[in-house]
Amino acid sequence: MNSEGFLDGHLAQTTLHPLGLRIRRAEGLDLVLEDGKRIMDLISGIGPSAWGHGHPEILAALHAQIDAHLHTMVYGEFHQRSQDEAARLLVDFLPDGLDTVYFVNSGAEAIEGAMKLAKRVTGRKGFIACQGAYHGNTHGALSVSANAERKAPFEPLLPGVSFMPFNDLNGLDAIDGSQAAVLVETVQGDAGIRIPSAEWMAALRARCDATGTLLILDEVQAGMGRTGKVFAFEHFGIVPDILCLGKALGAGLPIGAFVSSRERMRLLADGPSLGHITTFGGHPVPCAAAAAGLKLMRLVDWEAVERSGDRLERFLVSHPAVREVRRIGLYVAVELADADAVTRCIEAGLQAGVLLFWFLSTPQAFRMAPPLNMTESDWNRVWPALTCALDAAR
Ligand SMILES: Cc1ncc(COP(=O)(O)O)c(C=O)c1O
């Protein structure tokens, strides 16, 4: 690991131990380094590159948009074709009540926008979120995230935020009618891919309805096909009041979105007007990529995605270093003996040519989120390298 100055020393570091790989280009599953070495990206850049790197249809859409125009105006004033198209394609996948899209710049900003919208709709001030949650790193998103150690230096954060257990029917009484919204990752990511029961999800929805609390589902990481359906909530037969998206929505470009009903969203246009303002939200270039990604999404063979996930899971559990695998679709946590085993595995993976990565808050596991369009020949290259990585964890 590279603990020297990041790149040439003028970029802020976020960790004392960045991987420090020097990227020359990226194509399909592969990151190609300056020295020519290829590393298979089995985490899709922590989610965004769900179609692999440099997908020709995404690149073509980007080239066309760049030739047409770049930024023209702050979000919400002009009709811009790629923005309209991305919103229409997104809403086509969504049920009634999730018909209006507010494009922003990131997952965290989608959470911020959703929280502001919930306050505006309900007139309430507080929020409840789940133990184990990760919703982003801006002040609001950090306030509803659970990792106390990571929050402490940045306090005070938002007042009026409480936490309940995830996937525990007994915890739902904490939603008591005082909160504007409950925020839930449909599948918890940073907690190590925690998949709730359909029973809990139904009870959560019912409790929100009974108390007039909005249900915000954070699918910044779990959405856009990652769990084997376009949206993770489709696994559970419920629909949120507000849906937050990011990461893979942009097919490799930065974008986020919060989605709700037209009536609710209308409140951000009035009292005050411009209730959420963003200069670059809905930028035409990320929207062109998003539209291209959404078109690819229409063609996905979901049974093939599940077969890939199932095969990966069977491969992982058959290795003696692996204690447990939690998986939904191609969203995977692999539990090893301890944090040291995880680091050995990730380091050996890089040597062998696969990129695996840590969770922030689940040290004894590593994450995998391979592209949704992995081919047979991709997988055939993965198996030996993944075996080398896991062998180092023993
Ligand atoms: C579930 C979830 N919500 C929100 C975010 C924040 O997204 P961003 O990093 O784009 O701000 C993340 C990022 O990892 C996430 O995993």
Short mmCIF file of C-alpha atoms and ligand atoms in Angstrom, two decimals:
data_model
loop_
_atom_site.label_atom_id
_atom_site.label_comp_id
_atom_site.label_asym_id
_atom_site.label_seq_id
_atom_site.Cartn_x
_atom_site.Cartn_y
_atom_site.Cartn_z
CA MET A 1 0.00 0.00 0.00
CA ASN A 2 1.15 3.51 -0.79
CA SER A 3 1.54 5.68 2.31
CA GLU A 4 3.58 8.36 0.55
CA GLY A 5 2.04 11.66 -0.61
CA PHE A 6 -1.01 10.99 -2.76
CA LEU A 7 0.01 11.12 -6.42
CA ASP A 8 2.31 14.13 -6.74
CA GLY A 9 1.53 15.40 -3.28
CA HIS A 10 -1.05 18.08 -4.11
CA LEU A 11 -4.23 16.03 -3.73
CA ALA A 12 -5.80 15.66 -0.30
CA GLN A 13 -5.56 12.17 1.09
CA THR A 14 -8.57 10.50 2.64
CA THR A 15 -6.53 7.75 4.23
CA LEU A 16 -2.87 7.30 5.15
CA HIS A 17 -2.92 4.07 3.14
CA PRO A 18 -4.51 4.67 -0.27
CA LEU A 19 -4.13 1.80 -2.72
CA GLY A 20 -2.35 4.31 -4.95
CA LEU A 21 -2.77 2.34 -8.18
CA ARG A 22 -1.75 4.46 -11.17
CA ILE A 23 -4.57 4.15 -13.70
CA ARG A 24 -3.84 4.54 -17.41
CA ARG A 25 -7.19 3.37 -18.79
CA ALA A 26 -10.08 1.08 -17.95
CA GLU A 27 -11.94 -1.24 -20.28
CA GLY A 28 -14.63 -3.81 -19.52
CA LEU A 29 -13.74 -5.56 -16.29
CA ASP A 30 -10.17 -4.29 -16.30
CA LEU A 31 -8.29 -1.40 -14.83
CA VAL A 32 -5.08 -0.99 -16.84
CA LEU A 33 -2.22 0.48 -14.84
CA GLU A 34 0.60 2.75 -16.02
CA ASP A 35 2.97 -0.23 -16.01
CA GLY A 36 0.57 -2.24 -18.20
CA LYS A 37 -0.65 -4.53 -15.41
CA ARG A 38 -4.37 -5.39 -15.52
CA ILE A 39 -6.52 -5.56 -12.39
CA MET A 40 -10.05 -6.97 -12.61
CA ASP A 41 -12.44 -4.55 -10.93
CA LEU A 42 -14.72 -6.79 -8.87
CA ILE A 43 -16.19 -3.86 -6.94
CA SER A 44 -17.29 -1.74 -9.94
CA GLY A 45 -15.54 1.29 -8.43
CA ILE A 46 -17.63 0.82 -5.22
CA GLY A 47 -20.78 0.55 -7.31
CA PRO A 48 -20.90 3.11 -10.12
CA SER A 49 -19.32 1.10 -12.95
CA ALA A 50 -22.09 -1.49 -13.08
CA TRP A 51 -21.74 -1.87 -16.87
CA GLY A 52 -17.99 -2.34 -16.67
CA HIS A 53 -15.58 0.35 -17.85
CA GLY A 54 -15.89 2.18 -21.15
CA HIS A 55 -19.11 0.53 -22.33
CA PRO A 56 -19.42 1.55 -26.02
CA GLU A 57 -23.06 2.63 -25.77
CA ILE A 58 -22.39 4.81 -22.75
CA LEU A 59 -19.36 6.35 -24.49
CA ALA A 60 -21.38 7.00 -27.66
CA ALA A 61 -24.11 8.77 -25.66
CA LEU A 62 -21.46 10.86 -23.92
CA HIS A 63 -19.73 11.84 -27.16
CA ALA A 64 -23.09 12.91 -28.65
CA GLN A 65 -23.95 14.98 -25.57
CA ILE A 66 -20.54 16.62 -25.44
CA ASP A 67 -20.91 17.63 -29.08
CA ALA A 68 -24.40 19.05 -28.38
CA HIS A 69 -23.76 21.03 -25.19
CA LEU A 70 -22.22 20.96 -21.73
CA HIS A 71 -23.58 23.01 -18.83
CA THR A 72 -26.13 25.61 -19.87
CA MET A 73 -27.97 26.63 -16.70
CA VAL A 74 -28.53 25.67 -13.06
CA TYR A 75 -30.90 22.76 -12.43
CA GLY A 76 -34.56 23.40 -13.00
CA GLU A 77 -34.69 26.33 -15.41
CA PHE A 78 -34.16 24.88 -18.90
CA HIS A 79 -35.44 21.83 -20.71
CA GLN A 80 -32.41 19.74 -21.55
CA ARG A 81 -32.97 16.66 -23.64
CA SER A 82 -30.67 14.22 -21.82
CA GLN A 83 -32.14 15.25 -18.46
CA ASP A 84 -35.72 14.73 -19.67
CA GLU A 85 -34.77 11.40 -21.21
CA ALA A 86 -32.99 10.10 -18.11
CA ALA A 87 -35.96 11.05 -15.90
CA ARG A 88 -38.48 9.43 -18.25
CA LEU A 89 -36.46 6.21 -18.55
CA LEU A 90 -36.02 6.06 -14.78
CA VAL A 91 -39.68 6.63 -14.00
CA ASP A 92 -40.64 3.95 -16.55
CA PHE A 93 -39.06 1.40 -14.17
CA LEU A 94 -40.84 2.78 -11.10
CA PRO A 95 -44.33 2.23 -9.65
CA ASP A 96 -47.02 4.89 -9.20
CA GLY A 97 -46.12 7.46 -6.60
CA LEU A 98 -42.47 7.57 -7.69
CA ASP A 99 -43.04 9.62 -10.80
CA THR A 100 -40.96 12.76 -10.28
CA VAL A 101 -37.17 12.89 -10.25
CA TYR A 102 -34.93 15.55 -8.72
CA PHE A 103 -31.41 15.10 -10.09
CA VAL A 104 -28.51 16.08 -7.83
CA ASN A 105 -24.75 15.47 -7.82
CA SER A 106 -24.16 12.56 -5.47
CA GLY A 107 -25.70 9.97 -3.20
CA ALA A 108 -25.22 12.12 -0.13
CA GLU A 109 -26.96 15.06 -1.80
CA ALA A 110 -29.86 12.77 -2.71
CA ILE A 111 -30.17 11.96 1.01
CA GLU A 112 -30.00 15.67 1.89
CA GLY A 113 -32.72 16.47 -0.64
CA ALA A 114 -34.92 13.63 0.57
CA MET A 115 -34.59 14.76 4.19
CA LYS A 116 -35.48 18.34 3.28
CA LEU A 117 -38.45 17.14 1.26
CA ALA A 118 -39.68 15.01 4.18
CA LYS A 119 -39.53 18.03 6.51
CA ARG A 120 -41.37 20.14 3.99
CA VAL A 121 -44.10 17.50 3.43
CA THR A 122 -44.74 16.59 7.07
CA GLY A 123 -43.88 19.82 8.88
CA ARG A 124 -41.95 17.61 11.35
CA LYS A 125 -38.30 18.02 12.23
CA GLY A 126 -36.78 14.74 13.44
CA PHE A 127 -35.60 11.59 11.69
CA ILE A 128 -35.11 7.98 12.61
CA ALA A 129 -32.57 5.73 10.93
CA CYS A 130 -31.16 2.25 11.49
CA GLN A 131 -28.25 0.95 13.47
CA GLY A 132 -25.53 -0.02 11.00
CA ALA A 133 -26.67 2.58 8.46
CA TYR A 134 -24.43 4.46 6.06
CA HIS A 135 -26.06 7.29 4.12
CA GLY A 136 -23.10 9.48 3.12
CA ASN A 137 -20.68 12.05 4.48
CA THR A 138 -22.30 15.47 4.32
CA HIS A 139 -23.57 16.80 7.66
CA GLY A 140 -27.19 15.66 7.18
CA ALA A 141 -26.30 12.27 5.72
CA LEU A 142 -23.70 11.73 8.44
CA SER A 143 -26.31 12.58 11.09
CA VAL A 144 -28.48 9.64 10.00
CA SER A 145 -25.50 7.29 9.62
CA ALA A 146 -24.75 5.04 12.54
CA ASN A 147 -20.99 4.71 13.00
CA ALA A 148 -20.50 6.84 16.16
CA GLU A 149 -16.70 6.85 15.97
CA ARG A 150 -16.78 8.31 12.47
CA LYS A 151 -19.29 11.01 13.52
CA ALA A 152 -17.83 12.16 16.84
CA PRO A 153 -15.18 14.60 15.52
CA PHE A 154 -17.77 16.38 13.38
CA GLU A 155 -20.44 17.01 16.00
CA PRO A 156 -22.72 18.80 16.50
CA LEU A 157 -24.66 17.14 13.71
CA LEU A 158 -28.42 17.40 13.12
CA PRO A 159 -30.53 17.35 16.29
CA GLY A 160 -33.58 15.11 16.60
CA VAL A 161 -32.09 11.98 15.03
CA SER A 162 -32.63 8.59 16.68
CA PHE A 163 -31.76 5.05 15.69
CA MET A 164 -33.63 1.75 15.73
CA PRO A 165 -32.39 -1.77 15.04
CA PHE A 166 -32.40 -2.92 11.41
CA ASN A 167 -34.61 -5.88 10.54
CA ASP A 168 -36.06 -6.22 14.06
CA LEU A 169 -39.85 -6.20 14.37
CA ASN A 170 -39.57 -5.19 18.03
CA GLY A 171 -37.77 -1.96 17.14
CA LEU A 172 -40.47 -0.44 14.97
CA ASP A 173 -42.36 1.20 17.85
CA ALA A 174 -39.57 3.78 17.89
CA ILE A 175 -41.26 5.25 14.81
CA ASP A 176 -43.72 7.21 16.95
CA GLY A 177 -45.24 9.91 14.78
CA SER A 178 -42.78 12.62 15.81
CA GLN A 179 -40.35 12.01 12.95
CA ALA A 180 -40.61 13.41 9.44
CA ALA A 181 -39.14 10.25 7.97
CA VAL A 182 -37.46 6.97 8.59
CA LEU A 183 -34.35 6.38 6.47
CA VAL A 184 -33.49 2.80 5.59
CA GLU A 185 -31.02 1.24 3.19
CA THR A 186 -33.16 -1.39 1.50
CA VAL A 187 -30.17 -3.70 1.81
CA GLN A 188 -27.56 -2.38 4.23
CA GLY A 189 -24.24 -1.99 2.42
CA ASP A 190 -21.58 -0.79 4.81
CA ALA A 191 -22.96 -2.99 7.59
CA GLY A 192 -21.80 -5.90 5.41
CA ILE A 193 -24.71 -6.61 3.02
CA ARG A 194 -27.52 -7.13 5.52
CA ILE A 195 -30.70 -8.30 3.82
CA PRO A 196 -33.93 -7.65 5.74
CA SER A 197 -36.92 -9.99 5.82
CA ALA A 198 -39.99 -9.23 3.70
CA GLU A 199 -41.96 -9.42 6.96
CA TRP A 200 -39.93 -6.59 8.52
CA MET A 201 -40.15 -4.50 5.37
CA ALA A 202 -43.95 -4.89 5.30
CA ALA A 203 -44.20 -4.01 9.01
CA LEU A 204 -41.92 -0.99 8.45
CA ARG A 205 -44.15 0.24 5.63
CA ALA A 206 -47.26 -0.31 7.79
CA ARG A 207 -45.74 1.51 10.76
CA CYS A 208 -44.85 4.49 8.56
CA ASP A 209 -48.41 4.57 7.22
CA ALA A 210 -49.90 4.34 10.72
CA THR A 211 -47.79 7.20 12.06
CA GLY A 212 -47.75 9.46 9.00
CA THR A 213 -43.97 9.05 8.73
CA LEU A 214 -42.42 9.12 5.27
CA LEU A 215 -40.37 6.09 4.27
CA ILE A 216 -37.12 7.07 2.57
CA LEU A 217 -35.35 4.09 1.01
CA ASP A 218 -31.69 4.68 0.31
CA GLU A 219 -30.78 2.69 -2.80
CA VAL A 220 -27.72 4.73 -3.63
CA GLN A 221 -25.71 1.52 -3.57
CA ALA A 222 -28.36 -1.25 -3.65
CA GLY A 223 -30.37 0.21 -6.53
CA MET A 224 -29.87 0.15 -10.31
CA GLY A 225 -29.67 -3.61 -10.70
CA ARG A 226 -27.10 -4.41 -8.02
CA THR A 227 -29.39 -6.81 -6.11
CA GLY A 228 -30.64 -8.64 -9.20
CA LYS A 229 -33.70 -6.44 -9.72
CA VAL A 230 -33.69 -2.84 -10.97
CA PHE A 231 -34.57 -1.61 -7.47
CA ALA A 232 -33.91 -3.55 -4.28
CA PHE A 233 -37.35 -2.71 -2.85
CA GLU A 234 -38.88 -4.89 -5.57
CA HIS A 235 -37.66 -7.94 -3.60
CA PHE A 236 -39.88 -6.99 -0.68
CA GLY A 237 -43.21 -5.96 -2.20
CA ILE A 238 -43.22 -2.45 -0.73
CA VAL A 239 -42.84 1.01 -2.23
CA PRO A 240 -41.09 3.93 -0.48
CA ASP A 241 -42.40 7.49 -0.34
CA ILE A 242 -39.01 8.80 -1.42
CA LEU A 243 -36.32 6.80 -3.19
CA CYS A 244 -32.66 7.89 -3.17
CA LEU A 245 -30.32 6.86 -5.98
CA GLY A 246 -26.72 7.56 -6.97
CA LYS A 247 -23.61 5.56 -7.88
CA ALA A 248 -24.61 3.22 -10.76
CA LEU A 249 -27.38 5.61 -11.86
CA GLY A 250 -24.66 7.64 -13.60
CA ALA A 251 -23.10 4.63 -15.36
CA GLY A 252 -19.66 5.95 -14.40
CA LEU A 253 -20.45 9.66 -14.15
CA PRO A 254 -21.39 11.57 -11.00
CA ILE A 255 -25.11 11.96 -10.39
CA GLY A 256 -27.67 11.32 -7.68
CA ALA A 257 -31.45 11.55 -7.57
CA PHE A 258 -34.31 11.57 -5.14
CA VAL A 259 -37.62 10.44 -6.52
CA SER A 260 -41.11 10.92 -5.12
CA SER A 261 -44.62 11.92 -6.19
CA ARG A 262 -45.36 15.05 -8.19
CA GLU A 263 -47.52 16.46 -5.34
CA ARG A 264 -44.77 16.10 -2.77
CA MET A 265 -42.01 17.32 -5.06
CA ARG A 266 -44.11 20.38 -5.97
CA LEU A 267 -43.57 21.62 -2.40
CA LEU A 268 -39.90 22.26 -3.15
CA ALA A 269 -40.96 24.76 -5.83
CA ASP A 270 -42.99 26.93 -3.49
CA GLY A 271 -42.71 28.18 0.10
CA PRO A 272 -39.84 28.86 -0.36
CA SER A 273 -39.40 28.57 -4.08
CA LEU A 274 -36.13 26.86 -4.99
CA GLY A 275 -36.46 24.72 -1.86
CA HIS A 276 -33.43 22.76 -2.99
CA ILE A 277 -30.90 24.42 -5.25
CA THR A 278 -28.06 22.82 -7.17
CA THR A 279 -25.96 24.33 -9.93
CA PHE A 280 -24.76 21.09 -11.46
CA GLY A 281 -27.52 18.65 -10.44
CA GLY A 282 -28.95 17.09 -13.59
CA HIS A 283 -25.90 18.14 -15.62
CA PRO A 284 -26.49 17.06 -19.22
CA VAL A 285 -23.37 14.89 -19.47
CA PRO A 286 -24.06 12.62 -16.47
CA CYS A 287 -27.73 12.57 -17.54
CA ALA A 288 -26.70 11.31 -20.99
CA ALA A 289 -24.72 8.51 -19.32
CA ALA A 290 -27.65 7.76 -17.01
CA ALA A 291 -30.04 7.53 -19.95
CA ALA A 292 -27.65 5.18 -21.78
CA GLY A 293 -27.32 3.03 -18.65
CA LEU A 294 -31.09 2.91 -18.21
CA LYS A 295 -31.44 1.71 -21.80
CA LEU A 296 -28.94 -1.08 -21.05
CA MET A 297 -30.96 -1.92 -17.94
CA ARG A 298 -33.98 -2.71 -20.12
CA LEU A 299 -31.98 -5.48 -21.82
CA VAL A 300 -30.58 -7.22 -18.74
CA ASP A 301 -31.20 -10.95 -18.42
CA TRP A 302 -31.93 -11.04 -14.68
CA GLU A 303 -31.83 -14.82 -14.55
CA ALA A 304 -28.28 -14.72 -15.91
CA VAL A 305 -27.35 -12.16 -13.23
CA GLU A 306 -28.74 -14.49 -10.56
CA ARG A 307 -26.88 -17.47 -12.05
CA SER A 308 -23.65 -15.43 -11.90
CA GLY A 309 -24.31 -14.46 -8.30
CA ASP A 310 -25.17 -18.01 -7.30
CA ARG A 311 -22.03 -19.36 -8.94
CA LEU A 312 -19.87 -16.75 -7.23
CA GLU A 313 -21.46 -17.55 -3.87
CA ARG A 314 -20.88 -21.29 -4.30
CA PHE A 315 -17.26 -20.64 -5.27
CA LEU A 316 -16.70 -18.44 -2.22
CA VAL A 317 -18.32 -20.69 0.38
CA SER A 318 -16.30 -23.66 -0.86
CA HIS A 319 -13.04 -21.95 0.17
CA PRO A 320 -11.85 -22.86 3.68
CA ALA A 321 -10.94 -19.24 4.57
CA VAL A 322 -14.53 -18.08 4.10
CA ARG A 323 -16.72 -18.03 7.22
CA GLU A 324 -19.91 -16.69 5.68
CA VAL A 325 -21.19 -15.13 2.47
CA ARG A 326 -24.14 -12.73 2.41
CA ARG A 327 -25.39 -12.07 -1.11
CA ILE A 328 -28.32 -10.65 -2.99
CA GLY A 329 -27.87 -10.50 -6.75
CA LEU A 330 -24.28 -9.38 -7.34
CA TYR A 331 -24.02 -7.52 -4.03
CA VAL A 332 -21.77 -9.62 -1.81
CA ALA A 333 -20.07 -9.58 1.59
CA VAL A 334 -17.46 -12.23 2.34
CA GLU A 335 -16.70 -12.82 6.03
CA LEU A 336 -13.22 -14.06 6.91
CA ALA A 337 -11.64 -14.87 10.29
CA ASP A 338 -10.78 -11.27 11.15
CA ALA A 339 -9.69 -7.88 9.82
CA ASP A 340 -6.10 -9.03 9.25
CA ALA A 341 -7.30 -11.86 7.04
CA VAL A 342 -9.32 -9.33 5.03
CA THR A 343 -6.28 -7.12 4.47
CA ARG A 344 -4.10 -10.10 3.48
CA CYS A 345 -6.79 -11.21 1.04
CA ILE A 346 -7.18 -7.76 -0.57
CA GLU A 347 -3.39 -7.31 -0.88
CA ALA A 348 -2.91 -10.77 -2.38
CA GLY A 349 -5.85 -10.07 -4.69
CA LEU A 350 -4.06 -7.02 -6.10
CA GLN A 351 -0.94 -9.09 -6.72
CA ALA A 352 -3.05 -11.72 -8.47
CA GLY A 353 -4.97 -9.14 -10.49
CA VAL A 354 -8.35 -8.68 -8.73
CA LEU A 355 -9.63 -5.65 -6.87
CA LEU A 356 -11.63 -6.48 -3.73
CA PHE A 357 -12.25 -3.89 -1.02
CA TRP A 358 -12.95 -3.24 2.65
CA PHE A 359 -16.19 -2.03 4.20
CA LEU A 360 -15.94 1.10 6.37
CA SER A 361 -17.66 -0.44 9.38
CA THR A 362 -17.41 -4.21 8.92
CA PRO A 363 -13.69 -5.01 9.31
CA GLN A 364 -13.94 -8.79 9.20
CA ALA A 365 -15.52 -8.86 5.72
CA PHE A 366 -14.69 -7.66 2.22
CA ARG A 367 -17.06 -6.47 -0.46
CA MET A 368 -17.66 -7.63 -4.00
CA ALA A 369 -19.93 -5.97 -6.56
CA PRO A 370 -18.89 -7.18 -10.01
CA PRO A 371 -20.37 -5.61 -13.15
CA LEU A 372 -23.87 -6.81 -14.07
CA ASN A 373 -22.68 -7.78 -17.57
CA MET A 374 -19.83 -10.13 -16.63
CA THR A 375 -19.15 -12.65 -19.39
CA GLU A 376 -18.15 -16.29 -19.10
CA SER A 377 -14.59 -15.40 -20.11
CA ASP A 378 -14.51 -12.66 -17.44
CA TRP A 379 -15.49 -15.20 -14.78
CA ASN A 380 -12.92 -17.69 -16.06
CA ARG A 381 -10.21 -15.11 -15.48
CA VAL A 382 -11.61 -14.28 -12.02
CA TRP A 383 -11.58 -17.76 -10.44
CA PRO A 384 -7.79 -18.39 -10.25
CA ALA A 385 -7.03 -14.84 -9.08
CA LEU A 386 -9.78 -14.97 -6.46
CA THR A 387 -8.41 -18.30 -5.23
CA CYS A 388 -4.96 -16.69 -4.75
CA ALA A 389 -6.56 -13.86 -2.79
CA LEU A 390 -8.54 -16.20 -0.52
CA ASP A 391 -5.57 -18.53 0.00
CA ALA A 392 -3.70 -15.61 1.57
CA ALA A 393 -6.51 -15.23 4.12
CA ARG A 394 -6.02 -18.68 5.63
C1 LIG B 1 -26.16 3.45 0.93
C2 LIG B 1 -25.41 4.70 0.60
N1 LIG B 1 -26.02 5.87 0.70
C3 LIG B 1 -25.40 7.02 0.40
C4 LIG B 1 -24.09 7.03 -0.02
C5 LIG B 1 -23.39 8.33 -0.33
O1 LIG B 1 -23.15 8.43 -1.69
P1 LIG B 1 -21.99 9.42 -2.21
O2 LIG B 1 -20.69 8.82 -1.80
O3 LIG B 1 -22.22 9.47 -3.70
O4 LIG B 1 -22.24 10.74 -1.57
C6 LIG B 1 -23.41 5.81 -0.15
C7 LIG B 1 -21.99 5.78 -0.57
O5 LIG B 1 -21.29 4.81 -0.43
C8 LIG B 1 -24.09 4.62 0.18
O6 LIG B 1 -23.47 3.43 0.09
#
